Amino acid sequence: MTETTTTLDKVKLNQSAKVIGLNSTKKEIKRRLLDMGLTPGVIVHIKKIAPLGDPVDISIRDYNLCIRKEDLKQIEVIIL
């Protein structure tokens, strides 16, 4: 079975994904995402999506984060 990569904004509600890397060209955004714990290899679970689709509530490392969809597009993942 081949694993295809996508970005975290494409992951649906109640799905989990494994972070592969960050695609941001802006150093400060990449640093902020890494500081929030979005490091390669971590498992992310989509818990809630706001009614208009933005922001998205994710569960990571036993805590929750609320992230804008624009930032989710910077996170490369494999859907589990």
GROMACS .gro file of C-alpha atoms in nm:
model
   80
    1MET     CA    1   0.000   0.000   0.000
    2THR     CA    2   0.139   0.338  -0.094
    3GLU     CA    3   0.099   0.633   0.132
    4THR     CA    4   0.011   0.960  -0.033
    5THR     CA    5   0.086   1.291   0.124
    6THR     CA    6  -0.154   1.581   0.145
    7THR     CA    7  -0.190   1.892   0.356
    8LEU     CA    8  -0.365   1.907   0.694
    9ASP     CA    9  -0.648   2.127   0.562
   10LYS     CA   10  -0.763   1.831   0.345
   11VAL     CA   11  -0.806   1.598   0.645
   12LYS     CA   12  -1.172   1.551   0.740
   13LEU     CA   13  -1.346   1.570   1.076
   14ASN     CA   14  -1.254   1.282   1.313
   15GLN     CA   15  -0.967   1.168   1.091
   16SER     CA   16  -0.608   1.138   1.208
   17ALA     CA   17  -0.290   1.214   1.020
   18LYS     CA   18   0.084   1.191   1.072
   19VAL     CA   19   0.286   1.508   1.018
   20ILE     CA   20   0.558   1.467   0.754
   21GLY     CA   21   0.687   1.821   0.733
   22LEU     CA   22   0.617   2.191   0.704
   23ASN     CA   23   0.601   2.364   0.367
   24SER     CA   24   0.600   2.724   0.481
   25THR     CA   25   0.849   2.951   0.310
   26LYS     CA   26   0.805   3.209   0.586
   27LYS     CA   27   1.052   3.131   0.862
   28GLU     CA   28   0.839   3.286   1.139
   29ILE     CA   29   0.531   3.078   1.052
   30LYS     CA   30   0.736   2.759   1.037
   31ARG     CA   31   0.892   2.844   1.376
   32ARG     CA   32   0.547   2.910   1.530
   33LEU     CA   33   0.407   2.578   1.402
   34LEU     CA   34   0.711   2.389   1.533
   35ASP     CA   35   0.679   2.566   1.871
   36MET     CA   36   0.315   2.451   1.891
   37GLY     CA   37   0.435   2.091   1.862
   38LEU     CA   38   0.366   2.026   1.495
   39THR     CA   39   0.690   1.840   1.440
   40PRO     CA   40   0.752   1.558   1.191
   41GLY     CA   41   0.619   1.223   1.313
   42VAL     CA   42   0.350   1.358   1.548
   43ILE     CA   43  -0.009   1.231   1.514
   44VAL     CA   44  -0.282   1.496   1.472
   45HIS     CA   45  -0.657   1.435   1.511
   46ILE     CA   46  -0.920   1.673   1.367
   47LYS     CA   47  -1.170   1.734   1.651
   48LYS     CA   48  -1.388   2.025   1.539
   49ILE     CA   49  -1.432   2.248   1.238
   50ALA     CA   50  -1.597   2.589   1.273
   51PRO     CA   51  -1.928   2.633   1.085
   52LEU     CA   52  -1.764   2.834   0.808
   53GLY     CA   53  -1.468   2.592   0.788
   54ASP     CA   54  -1.215   2.813   0.965
   55PRO     CA   55  -1.057   2.773   1.222
   56VAL     CA   56  -1.006   2.402   1.292
   57ASP     CA   57  -0.965   2.246   1.638
   58ILE     CA   58  -0.701   1.972   1.642
   59SER     CA   59  -0.576   1.738   1.911
   60ILE     CA   60  -0.202   1.688   1.934
   61ARG     CA   61   0.018   1.542   2.211
   62ASP     CA   62  -0.268   1.538   2.467
   63TYR     CA   63  -0.369   1.902   2.413
   64ASN     CA   64  -0.590   2.093   2.173
   65LEU     CA   65  -0.500   2.369   1.930
   66CYS     CA   66  -0.719   2.594   1.722
   67ILE     CA   67  -0.545   2.671   1.392
   68ARG     CA   68  -0.644   2.878   1.090
   69LYS     CA   69  -0.702   2.691   0.768
   70GLU     CA   70  -0.435   2.903   0.600
   71ASP     CA   71  -0.176   2.762   0.842
   72LEU     CA   72  -0.307   2.405   0.800
   73LYS     CA   73  -0.218   2.431   0.431
   74GLN     CA   74   0.148   2.460   0.533
   75ILE     CA   75   0.151   2.122   0.712
   76GLU     CA   76   0.223   1.815   0.501
   77VAL     CA   77   0.070   1.493   0.636
   78ILE     CA   78  -0.018   1.132   0.561
   79ILE     CA   79  -0.378   1.043   0.645
   80LEU     CA   80  -0.399   0.741   0.878
   0.00000   0.00000   0.00000
